[in-house]
Structures are given as C-alpha cells and as structure tokens.
Amino acid sequence: MITYSFLQHYWCFLVSLLGALLVFLLFVQGANSMVRSLGYTDEGRRLIINSTGRKWEFTFTTLVTFGGAFFASFPLFYSTSFGGAYWLWMIILFTFVLQAVSYEFQNKLGNFLGPKTFQMCLVINGLLGPLLLGGAVATFFEGSNFIIMKENLIDNGAITPIISRWGNASHGLDALLNPWVLVFGLAVMFLARVLGTLYIINNVDDEDIRSRASVRLLGAAIPFVLLFVTYLVHLLLKDGYAYDEAGIISIVPYKYLDNFLDLWYLTILLLVGVVLVLFAIGKTIVSKTYIGGIWPAGIGVVLVVLPLLLMSAWNHTAYYPSTADLQSSLTIVNSCSSEFTLRTMFYVSLIIPFVLAYIVYAWWAIDKKKLDKQEIADDHAY
C-alpha cells in the first residue's frame, strides 16, 4: 500500500535525483569557464563553445524541472527559498539567461559587442552558476535565515496570507557570508571544471585541445578534492537538525554522521561514486589515449550527490534548517503537498523512464560523430 510517508520519501528521492543530474550537467558551465585557456585560437574557442552548445539546453531544462518538481512536491520550500532568497536565485537565473543569449548572438551579423564579449559572459556563467548553485545546496546543511508563519493562513486579520519571510534584507545573499557555504560552492565550481574538461576531451576531436585539457584537468581536480573532503569532514562533525514524531525540531550533535551510519546503503553508493570520479580523473591524466572519463565521472557524480541530498532530508532530518527560528525549519513532512497531490503526481511520474530513454537517444544522436573543425564551418554553428 502506498502511504503518505512513502510518497514524501519518493518525491524527495526524485527531486534529489534531478539535483544530482543537474550537478553532472554543469559540465557545460565548467567547460565554458575554461574556454579561453583550453582554446588558444578563435577556432579552438569556437570548437569548445559549439561542443557545449549542443548540451546547454539539457542543463537549463533540468534546472527548471528541478525547481518545478520542488514547487509541486514541497511548495513551502519553494515559496520560502525561491520567494525569500530571491536575490540569490535571481542571480543564478540571470547568469543562465545570459548564457542562452551569448550562445545565440556571439557570431550573429550586427553583433556590435563582438564575439569576445559574449564569450566572457559564458565564462561568467561558467564560474558563478556552479558556485551559487553549490552555495544554495549547502544551505540544506548550513541553514538559512527565514521564519515560517503558518498561522497567517487562518488569521482573518492578516493583510496578506504570507506564511514565510526572510529574516533580513539580504534575501539569500547572506548565505555567501558563511565560509562553509563558500567551501561547498567552490567545490561544485571546480567539480564542474573537472567534468567540463573530461567532456571536452571526449567530445572534441582535436589533439591540441585534448593535450591542453589533460593539464587543466589536474589543476581543477586538486582543489576540488581538497574542498570536497574538507566539507565532508565538516559535515560529519557538525550538529544537525532533527524532528520527532510530533514535528518538534531539535539540534542533534553528529546528526549527519548518524545519517551516514543509519542510511548505510546510501553511504555505499556515495563511496562507489567517489571511486568512479577518482578513477576517471586518474586514468585520463595517466593515459593519453583514454577519452571516456566523462562517463564514469558522470555516473560517479550522480552517485555522490544523490546520497548527500537524501541524507539532508531522510532519517527524520530537517532538510532546510532555519537559523532565525529553529521550529521554522522545513522537513519533508511539514513542507510537502497534500497526499492527493503527491499520489496523483506519483502515477504521472511513471512515464519518467520513457522520457529518460528519449533523452539518452537524443544525446546519442547528437554525439554519434565527434566535433571537429569541419563542424564549425557550418552556417548553423555558434
């Protein structure tokens, strides 16, 4: 029998899976952030941009779907984070819109700003996009400054039925003042650069770019590993936020360490993912002929991010802690949609495997021929 609790955990899993896929797809941003160091010539930069230009829609669509899934399944989080921390999310969305415009207009006739201007916009998106998205995810563990006032829904004297508000005027930008949020955000940014480098090595058939990318891979991998391990140790040692059967939130020492032990199957997935990512990095650096590192790394990233996101919410954990009011912290129980809504969406979600199959086929069709210099001579090239 499908219970309300099962539906809450099921939709938390799907949202987390979308988040994990989004982190993998940030290879587009990672490659764009290094477009000028990987491609020393105009031709080389166009090769890289046309390579990522084949995939940027996947990243943007997954970002929008991630937000939509959160809105449908956990609307209180959506209204609190997207509505309260709007400066942080607006900057993220602006950089992604800037990316879309840059792809389309950099080589259009009448572009008085010149291609380099739009290429720099792609670099900005490549750096800020992963950094800020990583920072937003870090707030699932570090907390945010908001207050929930559900009583406004039944208070006839309330001027507006606002049930959540931000605790200060920064509206999300205050998260960047937390050094641990920055550590996690920087880890995601360097991870995106690692994935972007691996993708370019696999997708662009140019020996000059591939040889340069192998060197850049090491430069991105070292800070990523150091930052990720540092934050993981911090996470295991920090206090967490738990809720009991009555919904009361409390601070629990070593809560996330307990989650790693209690949810041991997720910990195994995470460790397998770490091994796959390290294998992809190591083999690509050591072997000059190996170009398939993006696939074990991509699978590994999904296997790492998915358990991390689930450990922020499962096992009676508050996935969006409030630093302004402890009892305002959000859980999958107090922030989810009604049972009817989650059940209806559950049946709709059964078509997801068919959608994924189409995406895999479309990806294969796009990439069945490696990108080379002949491709950018086409009139439809970026």
PDB file of C-alpha atoms in Angstrom, residues 81-228:
ATOM      1  CA  SER A  81      13.593  29.731  -0.664  1.00  0.00           C
ATOM      2  CA  PHE A  82      12.694  30.921  -4.145  1.00  0.00           C
ATOM      3  CA  GLY A  83      10.405  33.623  -2.766  1.00  0.00           C
ATOM      4  CA  GLY A  84      12.567  34.689   0.182  1.00  0.00           C
ATOM      5  CA  ALA A  85      16.133  34.199  -1.060  1.00  0.00           C
ATOM      6  CA  TYR A  86      15.195  35.713  -4.400  1.00  0.00           C
ATOM      7  CA  TRP A  87      18.402  37.718  -4.882  1.00  0.00           C
ATOM      8  CA  LEU A  88      20.457  34.534  -4.822  1.00  0.00           C
ATOM      9  CA  TRP A  89      18.124  32.697  -7.200  1.00  0.00           C
ATOM     10  CA  MET A  90      17.675  35.708  -9.492  1.00  0.00           C
ATOM     11  CA  ILE A  91      21.447  35.991  -9.959  1.00  0.00           C
ATOM     12  CA  ILE A  92      21.596  32.269 -10.767  1.00  0.00           C
ATOM     13  CA  LEU A  93      18.780  32.542 -13.299  1.00  0.00           C
ATOM     14  CA  PHE A  94      20.253  35.716 -14.787  1.00  0.00           C
ATOM     15  CA  THR A  95      23.578  34.001 -15.448  1.00  0.00           C
ATOM     16  CA  PHE A  96      21.785  31.128 -17.191  1.00  0.00           C
ATOM     17  CA  VAL A  97      19.718  33.522 -19.313  1.00  0.00           C
ATOM     18  CA  LEU A  98      22.967  35.345 -20.131  1.00  0.00           C
ATOM     19  CA  GLN A  99      24.372  32.005 -21.246  1.00  0.00           C
ATOM     20  CA  ALA A 100      21.485  31.368 -23.653  1.00  0.00           C
ATOM     21  CA  VAL A 101      21.770  34.856 -25.163  1.00  0.00           C
ATOM     22  CA  SER A 102      25.546  34.510 -25.517  1.00  0.00           C
ATOM     23  CA  TYR A 103      25.305  31.270 -27.475  1.00  0.00           C
ATOM     24  CA  GLU A 104      22.821  32.691 -29.948  1.00  0.00           C
ATOM     25  CA  PHE A 105      24.273  36.149 -30.573  1.00  0.00           C
ATOM     26  CA  GLN A 106      28.071  35.886 -30.354  1.00  0.00           C
ATOM     27  CA  ASN A 107      28.530  35.288 -34.095  1.00  0.00           C
ATOM     28  CA  LYS A 108      25.357  36.894 -35.425  1.00  0.00           C
ATOM     29  CA  LEU A 109      25.559  39.632 -38.034  1.00  0.00           C
ATOM     30  CA  GLY A 110      25.204  43.042 -36.416  1.00  0.00           C
ATOM     31  CA  ASN A 111      26.806  41.973 -33.137  1.00  0.00           C
ATOM     32  CA  PHE A 112      28.489  45.292 -32.341  1.00  0.00           C
ATOM     33  CA  LEU A 113      29.772  43.986 -28.991  1.00  0.00           C
ATOM     34  CA  GLY A 114      31.968  41.385 -30.655  1.00  0.00           C
ATOM     35  CA  PRO A 115      32.239  37.605 -30.021  1.00  0.00           C
ATOM     36  CA  LYS A 116      34.694  38.039 -27.123  1.00  0.00           C
ATOM     37  CA  THR A 117      32.096  39.941 -25.079  1.00  0.00           C
ATOM     38  CA  PHE A 118      29.642  37.074 -25.248  1.00  0.00           C
ATOM     39  CA  GLN A 119      32.407  34.549 -24.641  1.00  0.00           C
ATOM     40  CA  MET A 120      33.219  36.382 -21.423  1.00  0.00           C
ATOM     41  CA  CYS A 121      29.528  36.138 -20.499  1.00  0.00           C
ATOM     42  CA  LEU A 122      29.799  32.358 -20.933  1.00  0.00           C
ATOM     43  CA  VAL A 123      32.831  32.385 -18.633  1.00  0.00           C
ATOM     44  CA  ILE A 124      30.862  34.385 -16.031  1.00  0.00           C
ATOM     45  CA  ASN A 125      28.024  31.846 -16.168  1.00  0.00           C
ATOM     46  CA  GLY A 126      30.582  29.036 -16.005  1.00  0.00           C
ATOM     47  CA  LEU A 127      32.005  30.390 -12.756  1.00  0.00           C
ATOM     48  CA  LEU A 128      29.017  31.949 -10.989  1.00  0.00           C
ATOM     49  CA  GLY A 129      26.416  29.334 -11.981  1.00  0.00           C
ATOM     50  CA  PRO A 130      28.051  26.330 -10.238  1.00  0.00           C
ATOM     51  CA  LEU A 131      29.372  28.466  -7.359  1.00  0.00           C
ATOM     52  CA  LEU A 132      25.961  29.901  -6.470  1.00  0.00           C
ATOM     53  CA  LEU A 133      24.082  26.643  -7.089  1.00  0.00           C
ATOM     54  CA  GLY A 134      26.543  24.873  -4.818  1.00  0.00           C
ATOM     55  CA  GLY A 135      26.043  27.588  -2.223  1.00  0.00           C
ATOM     56  CA  ALA A 136      22.268  27.182  -2.434  1.00  0.00           C
ATOM     57  CA  VAL A 137      22.590  23.413  -1.892  1.00  0.00           C
ATOM     58  CA  ALA A 138      24.930  23.983   1.062  1.00  0.00           C
ATOM     59  CA  THR A 139      22.109  25.811   2.870  1.00  0.00           C
ATOM     60  CA  PHE A 140      20.351  22.419   3.136  1.00  0.00           C
ATOM     61  CA  PHE A 141      23.011  21.612   5.731  1.00  0.00           C
ATOM     62  CA  GLU A 142      24.082  25.049   6.996  1.00  0.00           C
ATOM     63  CA  GLY A 143      20.632  26.643   7.260  1.00  0.00           C
ATOM     64  CA  SER A 144      19.079  29.900   6.080  1.00  0.00           C
ATOM     65  CA  ASN A 145      17.617  32.979   7.766  1.00  0.00           C
ATOM     66  CA  PHE A 146      13.838  32.605   7.393  1.00  0.00           C
ATOM     67  CA  ILE A 147      10.711  32.439   9.540  1.00  0.00           C
ATOM     68  CA  ILE A 148       7.562  30.382   8.855  1.00  0.00           C
ATOM     69  CA  MET A 149       4.187  31.789   9.987  1.00  0.00           C
ATOM     70  CA  LYS A 150       1.528  29.235   9.014  1.00  0.00           C
ATOM     71  CA  GLU A 151      -0.979  30.872  11.353  1.00  0.00           C
ATOM     72  CA  ASN A 152      -1.353  33.653   8.766  1.00  0.00           C
ATOM     73  CA  LEU A 153      -3.353  31.232   6.628  1.00  0.00           C
ATOM     74  CA  ILE A 154      -6.144  31.131   9.191  1.00  0.00           C
ATOM     75  CA  ASP A 155      -5.743  34.646  10.586  1.00  0.00           C
ATOM     76  CA  ASN A 156      -8.592  36.650   9.126  1.00  0.00           C
ATOM     77  CA  GLY A 157      -6.956  39.828  10.344  1.00  0.00           C
ATOM     78  CA  ALA A 158      -3.840  39.268   8.261  1.00  0.00           C
ATOM     79  CA  ILE A 159      -3.469  41.755   5.415  1.00  0.00           C
ATOM     80  CA  THR A 160      -1.806  39.167   3.189  1.00  0.00           C
ATOM     81  CA  PRO A 161      -1.578  35.391   3.747  1.00  0.00           C
ATOM     82  CA  ILE A 162       2.235  35.374   3.724  1.00  0.00           C
ATOM     83  CA  ILE A 163       3.407  32.280   5.559  1.00  0.00           C
ATOM     84  CA  SER A 164       7.158  32.745   5.231  1.00  0.00           C
ATOM     85  CA  ARG A 165       9.501  35.701   5.258  1.00  0.00           C
ATOM     86  CA  TRP A 166      13.251  36.262   5.201  1.00  0.00           C
ATOM     87  CA  GLY A 167      14.868  37.285   8.461  1.00  0.00           C
ATOM     88  CA  ASN A 168      16.946  40.098   6.937  1.00  0.00           C
ATOM     89  CA  ALA A 169      17.111  42.378   3.919  1.00  0.00           C
ATOM     90  CA  SER A 170      19.802  40.400   2.045  1.00  0.00           C
ATOM     91  CA  HIS A 171      17.251  37.864   0.754  1.00  0.00           C
ATOM     92  CA  GLY A 172      19.657  34.985   0.339  1.00  0.00           C
ATOM     93  CA  LEU A 173      22.954  36.752  -0.249  1.00  0.00           C
ATOM     94  CA  ASP A 174      23.773  36.412   3.455  1.00  0.00           C
ATOM     95  CA  ALA A 175      24.408  32.694   2.825  1.00  0.00           C
ATOM     96  CA  LEU A 176      27.600  33.655   0.997  1.00  0.00           C
ATOM     97  CA  LEU A 177      28.953  35.122   4.239  1.00  0.00           C
ATOM     98  CA  ASN A 178      29.094  31.618   5.697  1.00  0.00           C
ATOM     99  CA  PRO A 179      32.581  30.255   4.878  1.00  0.00           C
ATOM    100  CA  TRP A 180      31.290  26.666   4.730  1.00  0.00           C
ATOM    101  CA  VAL A 181      28.723  27.652   2.107  1.00  0.00           C
ATOM    102  CA  LEU A 182      31.570  29.112   0.058  1.00  0.00           C
ATOM    103  CA  VAL A 183      33.686  25.970   0.536  1.00  0.00           C
ATOM    104  CA  PHE A 184      30.888  23.785  -0.825  1.00  0.00           C
ATOM    105  CA  GLY A 185      30.107  26.252  -3.609  1.00  0.00           C
ATOM    106  CA  LEU A 186      33.760  26.341  -4.688  1.00  0.00           C
ATOM    107  CA  ALA A 187      33.873  22.531  -4.577  1.00  0.00           C
ATOM    108  CA  VAL A 188      30.923  22.390  -7.003  1.00  0.00           C
ATOM    109  CA  MET A 189      32.559  25.010  -9.223  1.00  0.00           C
ATOM    110  CA  PHE A 190      35.817  23.031  -9.500  1.00  0.00           C
ATOM    111  CA  LEU A 191      33.838  19.818  -9.971  1.00  0.00           C
ATOM    112  CA  ALA A 192      32.089  21.465 -12.918  1.00  0.00           C
ATOM    113  CA  ARG A 193      35.505  22.338 -14.364  1.00  0.00           C
ATOM    114  CA  VAL A 194      36.654  18.730 -13.921  1.00  0.00           C
ATOM    115  CA  LEU A 195      33.547  17.439 -15.686  1.00  0.00           C
ATOM    116  CA  GLY A 196      33.830  20.115 -18.386  1.00  0.00           C
ATOM    117  CA  THR A 197      37.417  19.124 -19.101  1.00  0.00           C
ATOM    118  CA  LEU A 198      36.526  15.428 -19.302  1.00  0.00           C
ATOM    119  CA  TYR A 199      33.617  16.226 -21.608  1.00  0.00           C
ATOM    120  CA  ILE A 200      35.749  18.304 -23.978  1.00  0.00           C
ATOM    121  CA  ILE A 201      38.393  15.553 -24.108  1.00  0.00           C
ATOM    122  CA  ASN A 202      35.672  13.093 -25.091  1.00  0.00           C
ATOM    123  CA  ASN A 203      33.642  15.268 -27.437  1.00  0.00           C
ATOM    124  CA  VAL A 204      36.140  17.451 -29.332  1.00  0.00           C
ATOM    125  CA  ASP A 205      38.330  15.685 -31.877  1.00  0.00           C
ATOM    126  CA  ASP A 206      41.319  17.998 -31.669  1.00  0.00           C
ATOM    127  CA  GLU A 207      44.674  16.816 -30.318  1.00  0.00           C
ATOM    128  CA  ASP A 208      45.857  20.309 -29.345  1.00  0.00           C
ATOM    129  CA  ILE A 209      42.774  20.923 -27.184  1.00  0.00           C
ATOM    130  CA  ARG A 210      42.883  17.409 -25.698  1.00  0.00           C
ATOM    131  CA  SER A 211      46.528  17.692 -24.686  1.00  0.00           C
ATOM    132  CA  ARG A 212      45.932  21.078 -23.075  1.00  0.00           C
ATOM    133  CA  ALA A 213      42.791  19.777 -21.345  1.00  0.00           C
ATOM    134  CA  SER A 214      44.733  16.951 -19.671  1.00  0.00           C
ATOM    135  CA  VAL A 215      46.941  19.528 -17.959  1.00  0.00           C
ATOM    136  CA  ARG A 216      43.965  21.684 -16.948  1.00  0.00           C
ATOM    137  CA  LEU A 217      42.228  18.605 -15.523  1.00  0.00           C
ATOM    138  CA  LEU A 218      44.859  18.210 -12.814  1.00  0.00           C
ATOM    139  CA  GLY A 219      44.588  21.907 -11.947  1.00  0.00           C
ATOM    140  CA  ALA A 220      40.829  21.567 -11.397  1.00  0.00           C
ATOM    141  CA  ALA A 221      40.891  18.138  -9.734  1.00  0.00           C
ATOM    142  CA  ILE A 222      43.277  19.018  -6.889  1.00  0.00           C
ATOM    143  CA  PRO A 223      41.263  21.957  -5.449  1.00  0.00           C
ATOM    144  CA  PHE A 224      38.005  20.022  -5.975  1.00  0.00           C
ATOM    145  CA  VAL A 225      39.211  17.009  -3.975  1.00  0.00           C
ATOM    146  CA  LEU A 226      40.640  19.199  -1.206  1.00  0.00           C
ATOM    147  CA  LEU A 227      37.493  21.317  -0.914  1.00  0.00           C
ATOM    148  CA  PHE A 228      35.114  18.349  -1.091  1.00  0.00           C
TER     149      PHE A 228
END
